[in-house]
Short mmCIF file of N, CA and C in Angstrom, two decimals:
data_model
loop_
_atom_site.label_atom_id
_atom_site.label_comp_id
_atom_site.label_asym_id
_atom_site.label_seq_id
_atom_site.Cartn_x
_atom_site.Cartn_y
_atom_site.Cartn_z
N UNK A 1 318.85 125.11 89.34
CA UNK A 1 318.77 124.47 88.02
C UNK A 1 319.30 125.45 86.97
N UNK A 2 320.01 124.93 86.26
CA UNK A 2 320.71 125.89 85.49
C UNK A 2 320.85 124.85 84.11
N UNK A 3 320.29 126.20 83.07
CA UNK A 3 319.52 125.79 81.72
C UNK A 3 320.77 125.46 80.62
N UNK A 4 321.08 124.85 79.55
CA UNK A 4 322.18 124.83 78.98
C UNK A 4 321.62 126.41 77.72
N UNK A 5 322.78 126.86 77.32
CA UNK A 5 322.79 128.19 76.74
C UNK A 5 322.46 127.62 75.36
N UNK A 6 321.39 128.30 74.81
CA UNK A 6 320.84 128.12 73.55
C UNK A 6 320.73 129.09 72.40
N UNK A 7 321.39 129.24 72.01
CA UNK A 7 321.86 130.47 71.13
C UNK A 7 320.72 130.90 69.94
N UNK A 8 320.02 129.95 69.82
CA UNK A 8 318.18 129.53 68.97
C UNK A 8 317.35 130.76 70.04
N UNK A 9 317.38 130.06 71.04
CA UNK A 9 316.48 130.52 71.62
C UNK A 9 316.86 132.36 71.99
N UNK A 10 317.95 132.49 72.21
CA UNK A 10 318.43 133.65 72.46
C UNK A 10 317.80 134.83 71.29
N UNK A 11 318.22 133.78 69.73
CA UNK A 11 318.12 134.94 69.11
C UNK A 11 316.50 135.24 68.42
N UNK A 12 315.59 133.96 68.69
CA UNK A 12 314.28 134.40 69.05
C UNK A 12 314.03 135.55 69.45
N UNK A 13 314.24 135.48 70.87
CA UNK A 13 314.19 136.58 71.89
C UNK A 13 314.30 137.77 71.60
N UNK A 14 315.51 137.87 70.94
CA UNK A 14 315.53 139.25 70.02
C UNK A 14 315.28 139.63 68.86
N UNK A 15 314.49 138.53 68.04
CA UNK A 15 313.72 138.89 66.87
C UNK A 15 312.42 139.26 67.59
N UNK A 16 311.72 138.58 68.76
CA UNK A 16 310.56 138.86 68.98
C UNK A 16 310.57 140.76 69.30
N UNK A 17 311.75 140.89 69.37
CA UNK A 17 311.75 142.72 70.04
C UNK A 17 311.52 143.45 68.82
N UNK A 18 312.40 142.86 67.82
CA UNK A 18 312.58 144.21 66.56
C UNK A 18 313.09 143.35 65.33
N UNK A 19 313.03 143.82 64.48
CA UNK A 19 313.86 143.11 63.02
C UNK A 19 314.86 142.93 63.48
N UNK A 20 315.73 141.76 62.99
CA UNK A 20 317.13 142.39 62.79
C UNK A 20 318.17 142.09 61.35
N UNK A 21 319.00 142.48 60.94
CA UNK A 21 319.45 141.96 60.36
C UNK A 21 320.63 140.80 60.81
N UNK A 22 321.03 139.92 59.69
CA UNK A 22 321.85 138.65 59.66
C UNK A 22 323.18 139.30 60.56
N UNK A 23 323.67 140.80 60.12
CA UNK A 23 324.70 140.82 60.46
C UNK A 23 324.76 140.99 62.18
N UNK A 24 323.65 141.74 63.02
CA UNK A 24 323.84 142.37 63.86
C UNK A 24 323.41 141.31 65.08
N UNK A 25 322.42 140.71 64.50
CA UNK A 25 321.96 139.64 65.19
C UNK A 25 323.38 138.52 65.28
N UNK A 26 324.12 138.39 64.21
CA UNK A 26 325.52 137.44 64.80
C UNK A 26 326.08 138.51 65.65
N UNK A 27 326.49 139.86 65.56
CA UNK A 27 326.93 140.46 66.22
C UNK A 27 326.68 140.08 67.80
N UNK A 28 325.40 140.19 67.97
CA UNK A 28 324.42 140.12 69.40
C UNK A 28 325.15 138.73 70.16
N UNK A 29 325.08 137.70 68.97
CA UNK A 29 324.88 136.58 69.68
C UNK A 29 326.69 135.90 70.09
N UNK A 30 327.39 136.38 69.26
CA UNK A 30 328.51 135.95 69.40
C UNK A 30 328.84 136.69 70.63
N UNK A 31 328.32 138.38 70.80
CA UNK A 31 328.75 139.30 72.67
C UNK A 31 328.35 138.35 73.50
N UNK A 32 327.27 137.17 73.57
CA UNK A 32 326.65 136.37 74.55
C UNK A 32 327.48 135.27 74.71
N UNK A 33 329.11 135.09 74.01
CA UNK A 33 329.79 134.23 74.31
C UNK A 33 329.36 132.68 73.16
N UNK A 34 328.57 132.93 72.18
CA UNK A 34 328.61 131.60 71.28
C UNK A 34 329.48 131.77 70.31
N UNK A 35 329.97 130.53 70.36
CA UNK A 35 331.15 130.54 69.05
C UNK A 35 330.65 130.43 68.04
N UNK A 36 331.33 130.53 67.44
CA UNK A 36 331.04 131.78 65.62
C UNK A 36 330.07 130.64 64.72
N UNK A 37 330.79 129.22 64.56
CA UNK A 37 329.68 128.16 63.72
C UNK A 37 328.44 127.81 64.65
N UNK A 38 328.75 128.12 65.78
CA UNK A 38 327.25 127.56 66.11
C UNK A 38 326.21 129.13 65.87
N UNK A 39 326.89 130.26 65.91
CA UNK A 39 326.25 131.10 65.31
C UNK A 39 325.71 130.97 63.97
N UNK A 40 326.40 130.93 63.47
CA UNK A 40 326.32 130.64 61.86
C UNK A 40 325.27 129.41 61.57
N UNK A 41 325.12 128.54 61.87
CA UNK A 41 324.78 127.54 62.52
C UNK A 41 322.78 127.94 62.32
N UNK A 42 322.62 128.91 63.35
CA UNK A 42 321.37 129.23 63.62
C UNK A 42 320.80 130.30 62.90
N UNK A 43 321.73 131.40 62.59
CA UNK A 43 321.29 132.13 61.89
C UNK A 43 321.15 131.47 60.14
N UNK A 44 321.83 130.73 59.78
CA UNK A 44 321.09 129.79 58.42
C UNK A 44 319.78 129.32 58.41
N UNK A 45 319.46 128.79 59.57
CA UNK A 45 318.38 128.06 60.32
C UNK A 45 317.00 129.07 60.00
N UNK A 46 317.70 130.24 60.90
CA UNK A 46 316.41 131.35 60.85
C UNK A 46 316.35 132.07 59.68
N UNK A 47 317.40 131.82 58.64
CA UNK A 47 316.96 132.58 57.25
C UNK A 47 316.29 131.51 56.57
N UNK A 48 316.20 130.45 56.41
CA UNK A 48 315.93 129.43 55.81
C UNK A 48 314.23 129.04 56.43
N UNK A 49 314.32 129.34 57.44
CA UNK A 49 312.79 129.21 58.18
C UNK A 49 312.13 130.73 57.53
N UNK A 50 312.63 131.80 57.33
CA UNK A 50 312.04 133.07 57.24
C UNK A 50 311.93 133.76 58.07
N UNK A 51 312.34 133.68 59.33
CA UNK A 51 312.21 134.52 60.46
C UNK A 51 313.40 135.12 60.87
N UNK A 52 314.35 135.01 60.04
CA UNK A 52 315.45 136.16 59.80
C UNK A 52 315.71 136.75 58.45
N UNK A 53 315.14 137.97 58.20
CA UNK A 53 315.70 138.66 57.20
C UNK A 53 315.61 139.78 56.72
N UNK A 54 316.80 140.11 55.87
CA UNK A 54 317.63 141.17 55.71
C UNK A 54 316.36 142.26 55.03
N UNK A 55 316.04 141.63 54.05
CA UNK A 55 315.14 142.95 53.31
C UNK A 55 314.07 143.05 54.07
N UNK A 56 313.24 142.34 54.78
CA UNK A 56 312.24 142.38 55.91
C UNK A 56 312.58 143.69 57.02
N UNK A 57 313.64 143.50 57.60
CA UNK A 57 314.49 144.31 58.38
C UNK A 57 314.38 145.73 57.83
N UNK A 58 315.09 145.94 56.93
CA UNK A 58 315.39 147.08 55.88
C UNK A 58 314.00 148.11 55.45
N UNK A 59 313.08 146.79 55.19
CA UNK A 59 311.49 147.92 54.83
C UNK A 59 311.63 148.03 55.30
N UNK A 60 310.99 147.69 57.20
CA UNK A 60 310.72 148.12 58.67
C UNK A 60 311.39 149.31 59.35
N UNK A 61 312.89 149.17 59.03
CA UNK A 61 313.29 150.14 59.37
C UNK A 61 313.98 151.42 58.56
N UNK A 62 313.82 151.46 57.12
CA UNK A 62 313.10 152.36 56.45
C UNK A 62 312.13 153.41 56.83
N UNK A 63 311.28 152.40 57.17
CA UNK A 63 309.43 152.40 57.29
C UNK A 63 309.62 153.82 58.34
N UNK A 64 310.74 153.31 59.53
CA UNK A 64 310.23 153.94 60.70
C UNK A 64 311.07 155.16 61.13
N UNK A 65 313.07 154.93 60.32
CA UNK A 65 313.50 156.19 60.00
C UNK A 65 312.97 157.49 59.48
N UNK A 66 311.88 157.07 58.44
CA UNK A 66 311.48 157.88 57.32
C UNK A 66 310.66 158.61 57.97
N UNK A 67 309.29 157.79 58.68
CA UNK A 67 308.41 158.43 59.63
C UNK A 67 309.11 159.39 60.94
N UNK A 68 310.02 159.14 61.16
CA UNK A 68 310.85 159.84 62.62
C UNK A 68 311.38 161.07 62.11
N UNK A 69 311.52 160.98 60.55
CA UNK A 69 311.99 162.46 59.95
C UNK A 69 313.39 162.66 59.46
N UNK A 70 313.80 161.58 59.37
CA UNK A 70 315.01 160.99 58.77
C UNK A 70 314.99 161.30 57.28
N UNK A 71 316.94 161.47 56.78
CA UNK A 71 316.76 161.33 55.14
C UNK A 71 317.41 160.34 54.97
N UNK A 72 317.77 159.70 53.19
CA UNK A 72 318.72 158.88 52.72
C UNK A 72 319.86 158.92 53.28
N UNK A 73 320.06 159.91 53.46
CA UNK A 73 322.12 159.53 53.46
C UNK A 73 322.37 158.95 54.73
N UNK A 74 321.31 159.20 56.06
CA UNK A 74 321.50 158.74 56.91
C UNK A 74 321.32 157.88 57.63
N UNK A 75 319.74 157.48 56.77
CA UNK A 75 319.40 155.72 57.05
C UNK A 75 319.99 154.99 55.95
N UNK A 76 320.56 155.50 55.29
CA UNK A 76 322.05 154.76 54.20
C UNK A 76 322.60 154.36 54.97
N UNK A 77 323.65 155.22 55.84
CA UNK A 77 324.47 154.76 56.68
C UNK A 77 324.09 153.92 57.83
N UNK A 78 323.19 154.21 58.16
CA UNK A 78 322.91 153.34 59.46
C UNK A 78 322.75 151.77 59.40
N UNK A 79 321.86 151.94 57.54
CA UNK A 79 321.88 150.61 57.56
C UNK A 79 322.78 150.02 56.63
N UNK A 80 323.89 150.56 56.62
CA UNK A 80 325.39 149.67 56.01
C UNK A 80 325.68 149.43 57.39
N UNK A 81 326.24 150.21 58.60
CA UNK A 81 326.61 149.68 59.93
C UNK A 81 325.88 148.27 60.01
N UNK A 82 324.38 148.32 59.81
CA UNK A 82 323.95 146.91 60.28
C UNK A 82 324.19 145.93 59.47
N UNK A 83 325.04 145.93 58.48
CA UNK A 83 325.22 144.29 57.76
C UNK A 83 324.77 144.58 56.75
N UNK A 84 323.77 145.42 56.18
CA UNK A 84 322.52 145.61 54.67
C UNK A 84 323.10 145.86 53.80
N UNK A 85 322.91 145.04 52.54
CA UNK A 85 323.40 145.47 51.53
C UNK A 85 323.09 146.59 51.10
N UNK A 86 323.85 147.05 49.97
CA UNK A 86 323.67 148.15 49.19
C UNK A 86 322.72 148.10 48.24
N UNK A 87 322.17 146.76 47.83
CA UNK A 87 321.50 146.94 46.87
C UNK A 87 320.06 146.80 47.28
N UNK A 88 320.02 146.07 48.22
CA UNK A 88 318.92 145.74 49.03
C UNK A 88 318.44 147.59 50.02
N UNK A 89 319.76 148.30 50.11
CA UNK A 89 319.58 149.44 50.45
C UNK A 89 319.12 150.65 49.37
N UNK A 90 319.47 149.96 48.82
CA UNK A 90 319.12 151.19 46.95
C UNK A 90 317.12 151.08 47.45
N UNK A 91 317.01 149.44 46.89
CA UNK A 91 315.72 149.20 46.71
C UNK A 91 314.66 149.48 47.64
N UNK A 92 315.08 150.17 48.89
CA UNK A 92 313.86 150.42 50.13
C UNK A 92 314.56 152.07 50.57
N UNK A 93 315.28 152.63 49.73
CA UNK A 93 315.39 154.35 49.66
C UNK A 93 314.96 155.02 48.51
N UNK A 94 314.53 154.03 47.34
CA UNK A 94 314.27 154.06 46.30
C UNK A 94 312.59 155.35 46.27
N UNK A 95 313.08 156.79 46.26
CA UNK A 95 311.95 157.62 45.87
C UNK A 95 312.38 158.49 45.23
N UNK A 96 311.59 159.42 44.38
CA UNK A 96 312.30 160.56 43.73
C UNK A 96 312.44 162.12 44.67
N UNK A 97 313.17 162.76 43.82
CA UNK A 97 313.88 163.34 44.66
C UNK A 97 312.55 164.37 44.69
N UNK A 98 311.56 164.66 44.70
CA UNK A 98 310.16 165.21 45.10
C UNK A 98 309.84 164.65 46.37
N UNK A 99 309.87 163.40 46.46
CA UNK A 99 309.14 162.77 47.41
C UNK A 99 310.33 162.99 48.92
N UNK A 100 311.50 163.38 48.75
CA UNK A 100 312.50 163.53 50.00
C UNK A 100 312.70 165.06 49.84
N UNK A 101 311.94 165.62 48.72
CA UNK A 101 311.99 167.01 49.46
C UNK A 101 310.64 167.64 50.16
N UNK A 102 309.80 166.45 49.98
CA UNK A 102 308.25 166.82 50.80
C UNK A 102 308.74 166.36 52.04
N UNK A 103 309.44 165.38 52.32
CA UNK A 103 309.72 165.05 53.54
C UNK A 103 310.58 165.97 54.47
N UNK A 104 311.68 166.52 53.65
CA UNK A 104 312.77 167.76 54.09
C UNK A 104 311.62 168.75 54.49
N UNK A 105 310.87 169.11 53.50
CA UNK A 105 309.95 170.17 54.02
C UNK A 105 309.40 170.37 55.63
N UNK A 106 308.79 169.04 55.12
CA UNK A 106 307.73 168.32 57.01
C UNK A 106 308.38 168.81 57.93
N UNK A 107 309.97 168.13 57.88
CA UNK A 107 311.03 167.99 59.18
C UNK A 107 311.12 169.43 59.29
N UNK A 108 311.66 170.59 58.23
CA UNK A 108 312.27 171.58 58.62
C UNK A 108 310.69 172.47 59.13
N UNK A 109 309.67 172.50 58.95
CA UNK A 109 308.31 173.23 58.78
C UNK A 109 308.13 172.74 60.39
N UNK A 110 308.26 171.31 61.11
CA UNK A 110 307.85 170.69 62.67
C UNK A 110 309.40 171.86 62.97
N UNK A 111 310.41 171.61 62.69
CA UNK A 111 311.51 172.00 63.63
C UNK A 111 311.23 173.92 63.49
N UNK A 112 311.15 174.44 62.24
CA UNK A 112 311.50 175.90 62.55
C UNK A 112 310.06 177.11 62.05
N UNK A 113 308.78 175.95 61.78
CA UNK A 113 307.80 176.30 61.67
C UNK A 113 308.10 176.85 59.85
N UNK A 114 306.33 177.26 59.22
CA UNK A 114 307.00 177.56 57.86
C UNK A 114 306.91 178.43 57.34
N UNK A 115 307.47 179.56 58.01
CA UNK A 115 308.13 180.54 57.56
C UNK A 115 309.55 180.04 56.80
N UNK A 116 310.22 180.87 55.78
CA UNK A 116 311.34 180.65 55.27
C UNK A 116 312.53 181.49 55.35
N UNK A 117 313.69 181.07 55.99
CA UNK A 117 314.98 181.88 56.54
C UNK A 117 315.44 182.90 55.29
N UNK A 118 315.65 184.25 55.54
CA UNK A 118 316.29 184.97 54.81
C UNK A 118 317.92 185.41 55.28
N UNK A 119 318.15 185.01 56.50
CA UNK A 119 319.92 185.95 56.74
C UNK A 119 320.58 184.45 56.70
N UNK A 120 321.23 184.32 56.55
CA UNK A 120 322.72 183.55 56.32
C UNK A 120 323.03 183.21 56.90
N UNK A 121 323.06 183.74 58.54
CA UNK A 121 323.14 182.92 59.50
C UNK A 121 321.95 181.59 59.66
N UNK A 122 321.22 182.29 59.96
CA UNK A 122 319.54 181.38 60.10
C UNK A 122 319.67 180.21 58.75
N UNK A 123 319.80 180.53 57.54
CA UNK A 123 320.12 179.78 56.49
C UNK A 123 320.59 178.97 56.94
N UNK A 124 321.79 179.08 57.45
CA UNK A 124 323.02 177.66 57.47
C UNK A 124 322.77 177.26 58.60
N UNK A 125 322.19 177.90 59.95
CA UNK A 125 321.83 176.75 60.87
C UNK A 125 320.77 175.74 60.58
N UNK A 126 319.64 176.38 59.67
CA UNK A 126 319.04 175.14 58.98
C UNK A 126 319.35 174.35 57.79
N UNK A 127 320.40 174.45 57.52
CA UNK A 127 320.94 173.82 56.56
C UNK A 127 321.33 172.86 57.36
N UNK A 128 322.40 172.90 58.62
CA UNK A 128 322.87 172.02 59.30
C UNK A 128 322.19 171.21 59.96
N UNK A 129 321.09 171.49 60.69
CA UNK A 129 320.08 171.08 60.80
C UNK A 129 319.53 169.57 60.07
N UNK A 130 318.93 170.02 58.85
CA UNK A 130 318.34 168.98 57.63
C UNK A 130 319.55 168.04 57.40
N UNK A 131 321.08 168.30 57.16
CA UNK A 131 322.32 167.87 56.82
C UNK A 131 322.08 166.94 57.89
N UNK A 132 322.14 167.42 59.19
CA UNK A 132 322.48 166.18 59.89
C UNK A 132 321.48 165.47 60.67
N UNK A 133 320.03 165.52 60.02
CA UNK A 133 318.91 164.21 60.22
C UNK A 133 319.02 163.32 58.79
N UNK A 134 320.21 163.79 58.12
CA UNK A 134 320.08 162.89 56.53
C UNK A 134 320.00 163.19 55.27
N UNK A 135 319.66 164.47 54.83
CA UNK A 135 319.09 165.04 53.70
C UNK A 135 320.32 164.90 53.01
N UNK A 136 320.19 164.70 51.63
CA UNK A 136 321.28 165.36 51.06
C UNK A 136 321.38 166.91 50.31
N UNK A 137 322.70 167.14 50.39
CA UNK A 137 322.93 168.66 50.03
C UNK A 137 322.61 169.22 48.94
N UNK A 138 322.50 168.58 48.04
CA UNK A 138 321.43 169.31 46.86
C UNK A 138 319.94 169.82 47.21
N UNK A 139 319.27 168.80 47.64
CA UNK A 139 317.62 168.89 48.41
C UNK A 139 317.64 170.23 49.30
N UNK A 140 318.51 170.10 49.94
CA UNK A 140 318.83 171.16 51.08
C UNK A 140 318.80 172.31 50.53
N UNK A 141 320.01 172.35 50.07
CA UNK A 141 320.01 173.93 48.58
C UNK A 141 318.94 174.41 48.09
N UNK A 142 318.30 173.67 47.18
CA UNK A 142 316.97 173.88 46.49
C UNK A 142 316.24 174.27 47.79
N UNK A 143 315.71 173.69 48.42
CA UNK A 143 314.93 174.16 49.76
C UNK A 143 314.81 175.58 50.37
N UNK A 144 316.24 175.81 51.06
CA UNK A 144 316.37 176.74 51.21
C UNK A 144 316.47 177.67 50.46
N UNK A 145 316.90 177.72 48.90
CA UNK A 145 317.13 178.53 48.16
C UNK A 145 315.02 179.06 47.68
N UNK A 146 314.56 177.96 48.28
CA UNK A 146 313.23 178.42 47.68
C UNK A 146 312.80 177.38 46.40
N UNK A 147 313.25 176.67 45.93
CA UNK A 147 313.18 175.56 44.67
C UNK A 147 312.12 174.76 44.85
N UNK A 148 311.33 174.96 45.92
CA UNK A 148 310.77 173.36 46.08
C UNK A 148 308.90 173.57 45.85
N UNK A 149 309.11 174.14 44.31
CA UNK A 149 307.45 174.32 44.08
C UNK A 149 307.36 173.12 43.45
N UNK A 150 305.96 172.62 43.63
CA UNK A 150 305.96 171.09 42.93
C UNK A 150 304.79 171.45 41.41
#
């Protein structure tokens, strides 16, 4: 017995796993061989029901970059790859720049304990470090330079 392919039901399936956004979820469903309006089709369906969406998506995975030790620039990017707007991306990175250098702190204090680097070498491997879980390079500077009394 062989079921006819339901592109609804498919993309259930993979909302029940994780958020997704509008864009990635057509992504998903069109690799499974559905043509593009009947995509389109369902994903209207599931924004219009509420069980697809973009800023939903975006807190969540915000939520869980941020906790993993992630910065802006890099759950920026990750979530332009997925379809997210920019503005909808402004509004769920939206902290001051105190609040992402307590976080820079956390990450670099778990990774190199908190003591603070004095040679230049050690400096810039933790610079590279913070650079490439997300931070941006100002935060970084101040940091390492010692800036970050609150």
């Amino acid at each position: 017995l062989t079921l006819d392919p339901d592109p609804r039901r498919d993309a259930l399936r993979l909302l029940a796993s994780r958020e997704h956004s509008r864009h990635e979820l057509g992504l998903k469903l069109r690799a499974r061989g559905y043509d593009a309006g009947q995509v389109e089709a369902v994903l209207d369906d599931l924004g219009r029901s509420d069980l697809l969406s973009d800023a939903r998506m975006a807190e969540a995975y915000v939520a869980e970059r941020v906790r993993k030790g992630f910065g802006p620039v890099r759950v920026r990017h990750e979530l332009r790859r997925r379809g997210v707007s920019d503005a909808l991306i402004d509004s769920h990175l939206e902290r001051g720049a105190d609040e992402w250098l307590e976080r820079l702190m956390v990450v670099h204090d778990k990774k190199f304990g908190a003591g603070r680097a004095t040679e230049a070498k050690e400096l810039a491997r933790r610079g590279r470090f913070l650079e490439q879980r997300g931070f941006p390079l100002d935060l970084i500077a101040r940091f390492l330079r010692g800036d970050d009394e609150f």
